[in-house]
PDB file of C-alpha atoms in Angstrom:
ATOM      1  CA  UNK C   1     -24.885-129.392  -9.216  1.00 72.00           C
ATOM      2  CA  UNK C   2     -27.070-130.702  -6.371  1.00 72.00           C
ATOM      3  CA  UNK C   3     -28.759-127.330  -5.875  1.00 78.00           C
ATOM      4  CA  UNK C   4     -30.117-127.244  -9.410  1.00 81.00           C
ATOM      5  CA  UNK C   5     -31.032-130.930  -9.632  1.00 80.00           C
ATOM      6  CA  UNK C   6     -32.668-130.759  -6.167  1.00 82.00           C
ATOM      7  CA  UNK C   7     -35.470-128.646  -7.656  1.00 83.00           C
ATOM      8  CA  UNK C   8     -35.840-131.098 -10.571  1.00 82.00           C
ATOM      9  CA  UNK C   9     -35.978-133.966  -8.056  1.00 84.00           C
ATOM     10  CA  UNK C  10     -38.776-132.285  -6.036  1.00 84.00           C
ATOM     11  CA  UNK C  11     -40.766-131.648  -9.204  1.00 84.00           C
ATOM     12  CA  UNK C  12     -40.408-135.301 -10.239  1.00 82.00           C
ATOM     13  CA  UNK C  13     -41.563-136.470  -6.775  1.00 83.00           C
ATOM     14  CA  UNK C  14     -44.686-134.332  -7.082  1.00 83.00           C
ATOM     15  CA  UNK C  15     -45.383-135.527 -10.654  1.00 81.00           C
ATOM     16  CA  UNK C  16     -44.759-139.300 -10.113  1.00 82.00           C
ATOM     17  CA  UNK C  17     -48.207-139.903  -8.578  1.00 80.00           C
ATOM     18  CA  UNK C  18     -50.045-138.125 -11.394  1.00 82.00           C
ATOM     19  CA  UNK C  19     -48.420-139.888 -14.376  1.00 81.00           C
ATOM     20  CA  UNK C  20     -49.186-143.352 -15.828  1.00 83.00           C
ATOM     21  CA  UNK C  21     -47.359-146.326 -14.288  1.00 83.00           C
ATOM     22  CA  UNK C  22     -45.059-146.878 -17.311  1.00 83.00           C
ATOM     23  CA  UNK C  23     -43.852-143.300 -17.092  1.00 84.00           C
ATOM     24  CA  UNK C  24     -43.726-143.444 -13.269  1.00 85.00           C
ATOM     25  CA  UNK C  25     -41.145-146.277 -13.422  1.00 87.00           C
ATOM     26  CA  UNK C  26     -38.908-144.159 -15.607  1.00 86.00           C
ATOM     27  CA  UNK C  27     -39.386-141.122 -13.348  1.00 86.00           C
ATOM     28  CA  UNK C  28     -38.407-143.195 -10.289  1.00 88.00           C
ATOM     29  CA  UNK C  29     -35.296-144.511 -12.081  1.00 90.00           C
ATOM     30  CA  UNK C  30     -34.366-140.933 -13.032  1.00 87.00           C
ATOM     31  CA  UNK C  31     -34.932-139.783  -9.429  1.00 87.00           C
ATOM     32  CA  UNK C  32     -32.692-142.576  -8.122  1.00 92.00           C
ATOM     33  CA  UNK C  33     -29.940-141.650 -10.604  1.00 91.00           C
ATOM     34  CA  UNK C  34     -30.146-137.946  -9.686  1.00 87.00           C
ATOM     35  CA  UNK C  35     -29.965-138.782  -5.952  1.00 90.00           C
ATOM     36  CA  UNK C  36     -26.964-141.049  -6.504  1.00 90.00           C
ATOM     37  CA  UNK C  37     -25.075-138.430  -8.512  1.00 88.00           C
ATOM     38  CA  UNK C  38     -25.866-135.579  -6.081  1.00 88.00           C
ATOM     39  CA  UNK C  39     -24.698-137.742  -3.141  1.00 88.00           C
ATOM     40  CA  UNK C  40     -21.391-138.419  -4.926  1.00 88.00           C
ATOM     41  CA  UNK C  41     -20.908-134.732  -5.721  1.00 87.00           C
ATOM     42  CA  UNK C  42     -21.730-133.682  -2.130  1.00 84.00           C
ATOM     43  CA  UNK C  43     -19.259-136.216  -0.724  1.00 86.00           C
ATOM     44  CA  UNK C  44     -16.481-134.952  -3.002  1.00 85.00           C
ATOM     45  CA  UNK C  45     -17.044-131.292  -2.293  1.00 82.00           C
ATOM     46  CA  UNK C  46     -14.534-129.302  -0.319  1.00 81.00           C
ATOM     47  CA  UNK C  47     -15.292-126.007   1.359  1.00 78.00           C
ATOM     48  CA  UNK C  48     -14.296-122.870  -0.504  1.00 78.00           C
ATOM     49  CA  UNK C  49     -10.916-121.583   0.591  1.00 79.00           C
ATOM     50  CA  UNK C  50      -8.899-118.574  -0.395  1.00 77.00           C
ATOM     51  CA  UNK C  51      -5.717-119.130  -2.286  1.00 77.00           C
ATOM     52  CA  UNK C  52      -2.870-118.099  -0.075  1.00 79.00           C
ATOM     53  CA  UNK C  53       0.275-116.596  -1.488  1.00 82.00           C
ATOM     54  CA  UNK C  54       3.316-117.110   0.560  1.00 82.00           C
ATOM     55  CA  UNK C  55       5.266-113.948   1.171  1.00 78.00           C
ATOM     56  CA  UNK C  56       8.702-113.857  -0.396  1.00 80.00           C
ATOM     57  CA  UNK C  57      11.196-114.174   2.420  1.00 75.00           C
ATOM     58  CA  UNK C  58      13.652-111.341   2.926  1.00 74.00           C
ATOM     59  CA  UNK C  59      17.321-112.085   2.586  1.00 77.00           C
ATOM     60  CA  UNK C  60      18.946-112.258   5.939  1.00 71.00           C
ATOM     61  CA  UNK C  61      22.237-110.463   5.813  1.00 72.00           C
ATOM     62  CA  UNK C  62      24.691-111.006   8.548  1.00 69.00           C
ATOM     63  CA  UNK C  63      26.252-107.788   9.767  1.00 64.00           C
ATOM     64  CA  UNK C  64      29.997-107.487   9.534  1.00 66.00           C
ATOM     65  CA  UNK C  65      31.222-107.233  13.092  1.00 65.00           C
ATOM     66  CA  UNK C  66      34.818-106.197  13.611  1.00 62.00           C
ATOM     67  CA  UNK C  67      36.482-106.040  16.916  1.00 63.00           C
ATOM     68  CA  UNK C  68      38.331-102.854  17.827  1.00 63.00           C
ATOM     69  CA  UNK C  69      41.633-104.687  18.208  1.00 63.00           C
ATOM     70  CA  UNK C  70      41.610-106.109  14.686  1.00 66.00           C
ATOM     71  CA  UNK C  71      44.465-104.092  13.143  1.00 65.00           C
ATOM     72  CA  UNK C  72      44.795-106.074   9.910  1.00 68.00           C
ATOM     73  CA  UNK C  73      41.222-105.365   8.869  1.00 70.00           C
ATOM     74  CA  UNK C  74      41.623-101.676   9.750  1.00 72.00           C
ATOM     75  CA  UNK C  75      44.707-101.497   7.553  1.00 74.00           C
ATOM     76  CA  UNK C  76      42.944-103.334   4.742  1.00 75.00           C
ATOM     77  CA  UNK C  77      39.970-100.953   4.949  1.00 76.00           C
ATOM     78  CA  UNK C  78      42.309 -97.945   5.028  1.00 80.00           C
ATOM     79  CA  UNK C  79      44.193 -99.121   1.941  1.00 84.00           C
ATOM     80  CA  UNK C  80      40.904 -99.730   0.116  1.00 85.00           C
ATOM     81  CA  UNK C  81      39.736 -96.202   0.965  1.00 85.00           C
ATOM     82  CA  UNK C  82      43.078 -94.755  -0.151  1.00 89.00           C
ATOM     83  CA  UNK C  83      42.915 -96.714  -3.415  1.00 88.00           C
ATOM     84  CA  UNK C  84      39.393 -95.426  -4.060  1.00 90.00           C
ATOM     85  CA  UNK C  85      40.541 -91.862  -3.347  1.00 92.00           C
ATOM     86  CA  UNK C  86      43.487 -92.215  -5.678  1.00 91.00           C
ATOM     87  CA  UNK C  87      41.283 -93.724  -8.374  1.00 91.00           C
ATOM     88  CA  UNK C  88      38.839 -90.803  -8.089  1.00 93.00           C
ATOM     89  CA  UNK C  89      41.727 -88.311  -8.211  1.00 93.00           C
ATOM     90  CA  UNK C  90      43.135 -89.934 -11.375  1.00 92.00           C
ATOM     91  CA  UNK C  91      39.660 -90.031 -12.907  1.00 91.00           C
ATOM     92  CA  UNK C  92      39.128 -86.314 -12.262  1.00 93.00           C
ATOM     93  CA  UNK C  93      42.555 -85.511 -13.746  1.00 92.00           C
ATOM     94  CA  UNK C  94      41.795 -87.585 -16.842  1.00 91.00           C
ATOM     95  CA  UNK C  95      38.436 -85.854 -17.319  1.00 91.00           C
ATOM     96  CA  UNK C  96      40.129 -82.479 -16.930  1.00 92.00           C
ATOM     97  CA  UNK C  97      42.775 -83.382 -19.541  1.00 91.00           C
ATOM     98  CA  UNK C  98      40.127 -84.631 -21.976  1.00 90.00           C
ATOM     99  CA  UNK C  99      38.124 -81.431 -21.546  1.00 91.00           C
ATOM    100  CA  UNK C 100      41.266 -79.348 -22.164  1.00 91.00           C
ATOM    101  CA  UNK C 101      42.031 -81.318 -25.334  1.00 91.00           C
ATOM    102  CA  UNK C 102      38.459 -80.905 -26.538  1.00 91.00           C
ATOM    103  CA  UNK C 103      38.624 -77.159 -25.855  1.00 91.00           C
ATOM    104  CA  UNK C 104      41.905 -76.875 -27.817  1.00 93.00           C
ATOM    105  CA  UNK C 105      40.454 -78.807 -30.758  1.00 92.00           C
ATOM    106  CA  UNK C 106      37.319 -76.632 -30.747  1.00 92.00           C
ATOM    107  CA  UNK C 107      39.402 -73.452 -30.795  1.00 93.00           C
ATOM    108  CA  UNK C 108      41.499 -74.836 -33.680  1.00 93.00           C
ATOM    109  CA  UNK C 109      38.317 -75.652 -35.639  1.00 94.00           C
ATOM    110  CA  UNK C 110      36.922 -72.176 -34.997  1.00 95.00           C
ATOM    111  CA  UNK C 111      40.195 -70.528 -36.097  1.00 95.00           C
ATOM    112  CA  UNK C 112      40.220 -72.582 -39.288  1.00 95.00           C
ATOM    113  CA  UNK C 113      36.598 -71.676 -39.996  1.00 95.00           C
ATOM    114  CA  UNK C 114      37.378 -67.974 -39.422  1.00 95.00           C
ATOM    115  CA  UNK C 115      40.317 -68.192 -41.828  1.00 96.00           C
ATOM    116  CA  UNK C 116      38.091 -69.838 -44.469  1.00 95.00           C
ATOM    117  CA  UNK C 117      35.496 -67.088 -43.953  1.00 95.00           C
ATOM    118  CA  UNK C 118      38.150 -64.395 -44.440  1.00 95.00           C
ATOM    119  CA  UNK C 119      39.338 -66.017 -47.681  1.00 96.00           C
ATOM    120  CA  UNK C 120      35.756 -66.345 -48.901  1.00 95.00           C
ATOM    121  CA  UNK C 121      34.935 -62.694 -48.145  1.00 94.00           C
ATOM    122  CA  UNK C 122      38.157 -61.551 -49.869  1.00 95.00           C
ATOM    123  CA  UNK C 123      37.226 -63.508 -53.011  1.00 96.00           C
ATOM    124  CA  UNK C 124      33.693 -62.129 -52.889  1.00 95.00           C
ATOM    125  CA  UNK C 125      34.940 -58.536 -52.518  1.00 94.00           C
ATOM    126  CA  UNK C 126      37.390 -58.943 -55.406  1.00 93.00           C
ATOM    127  CA  UNK C 127      34.631 -60.348 -57.655  1.00 93.00           C
ATOM    128  CA  UNK C 128      32.302 -57.486 -56.736  1.00 91.00           C
ATOM    129  CA  UNK C 129      34.996 -54.891 -57.450  1.00 91.00           C
ATOM    130  CA  UNK C 130      35.755 -56.533 -60.845  1.00 90.00           C
ATOM    131  CA  UNK C 131      32.057 -56.448 -61.685  1.00 88.00           C
ATOM    132  CA  UNK C 132      31.825 -52.786 -60.739  1.00 85.00           C
ATOM    133  CA  UNK C 133      34.820 -51.979 -62.951  1.00 85.00           C
ATOM    134  CA  UNK C 134      33.212 -53.801 -65.879  1.00 83.00           C
ATOM    135  CA  UNK C 135      29.970 -51.877 -65.408  1.00 78.00           C
ATOM    136  CA  UNK C 136      31.907 -48.643 -65.310  1.00 74.00           C
ATOM    137  CA  UNK C 137      33.725 -49.585 -68.527  1.00 75.00           C
ATOM    138  CA  UNK C 138      30.436 -50.438 -70.236  1.00 69.00           C
ATOM    139  CA  UNK C 139      28.878 -47.234 -68.978  1.00 65.00           C
ATOM    140  CA  UNK C 140      31.614 -45.154 -70.640  1.00 64.00           C
ATOM    141  CA  UNK C 141      30.872 -46.594 -74.079  1.00 64.00           C
ATOM    142  CA  UNK C 142      27.104 -46.219 -73.910  1.00 63.00           C
ATOM    143  CA  UNK C 143      25.547 -43.645 -76.167  1.00 64.00           C
ATOM    144  CA  UNK C 144      23.088 -41.053 -74.911  1.00 64.00           C
ATOM    145  CA  UNK C 145      20.183 -42.653 -76.799  1.00 65.00           C
ATOM    146  CA  UNK C 146      20.861 -46.107 -75.189  1.00 69.00           C
ATOM    147  CA  UNK C 147      20.630 -44.477 -71.735  1.00 70.00           C
ATOM    148  CA  UNK C 148      17.248 -42.998 -72.701  1.00 74.00           C
ATOM    149  CA  UNK C 149      16.094 -46.429 -73.916  1.00 73.00           C
ATOM    150  CA  UNK C 150      17.043 -48.016 -70.571  1.00 74.00           C
ATOM    151  CA  UNK C 151      15.270 -45.223 -68.714  1.00 77.00           C
ATOM    152  CA  UNK C 152      12.071 -45.718 -70.785  1.00 79.00           C
ATOM    153  CA  UNK C 153      12.157 -49.444 -70.145  1.00 76.00           C
ATOM    154  CA  UNK C 154      12.422 -48.852 -66.381  1.00 78.00           C
ATOM    155  CA  UNK C 155       9.446 -46.471 -66.470  1.00 82.00           C
ATOM    156  CA  UNK C 156       7.285 -49.054 -68.258  1.00 77.00           C
ATOM    157  CA  UNK C 157       7.848 -51.543 -65.429  1.00 66.00           C
TER     158      UNK C 157
END
């Protein structure tokens, strides 16, 4: 870098006269080499420039221009619109049918679950009634002293 070596070069020029002649020859050779290198670097330097990014060009779309008398294109556009309308209509009908099927299946599942619940509650009620009958039967055969024993055990708790 010429700026940094320029200061070294000035210092050497000031010191050359004060040093012995053997050392002065070497200082002069060093000064010549530094001057040569700084001249080469200065000649190869280019001014600082900003990097420029090119803007990305926009796509140029040509507008579709139709003349009013072009009947074929009007018919083609009309048929396309009608096809789109029909497609949308069929799509809506299909969605409606699918929703109806899903609703029917959901109701069938709910009815089946309700039927299972009814069967389960009937079994539960029958088991509970059988258990109550068994307790009643056991209660008839208990002796008065066993009832007192049960009562004493409950009081201890």
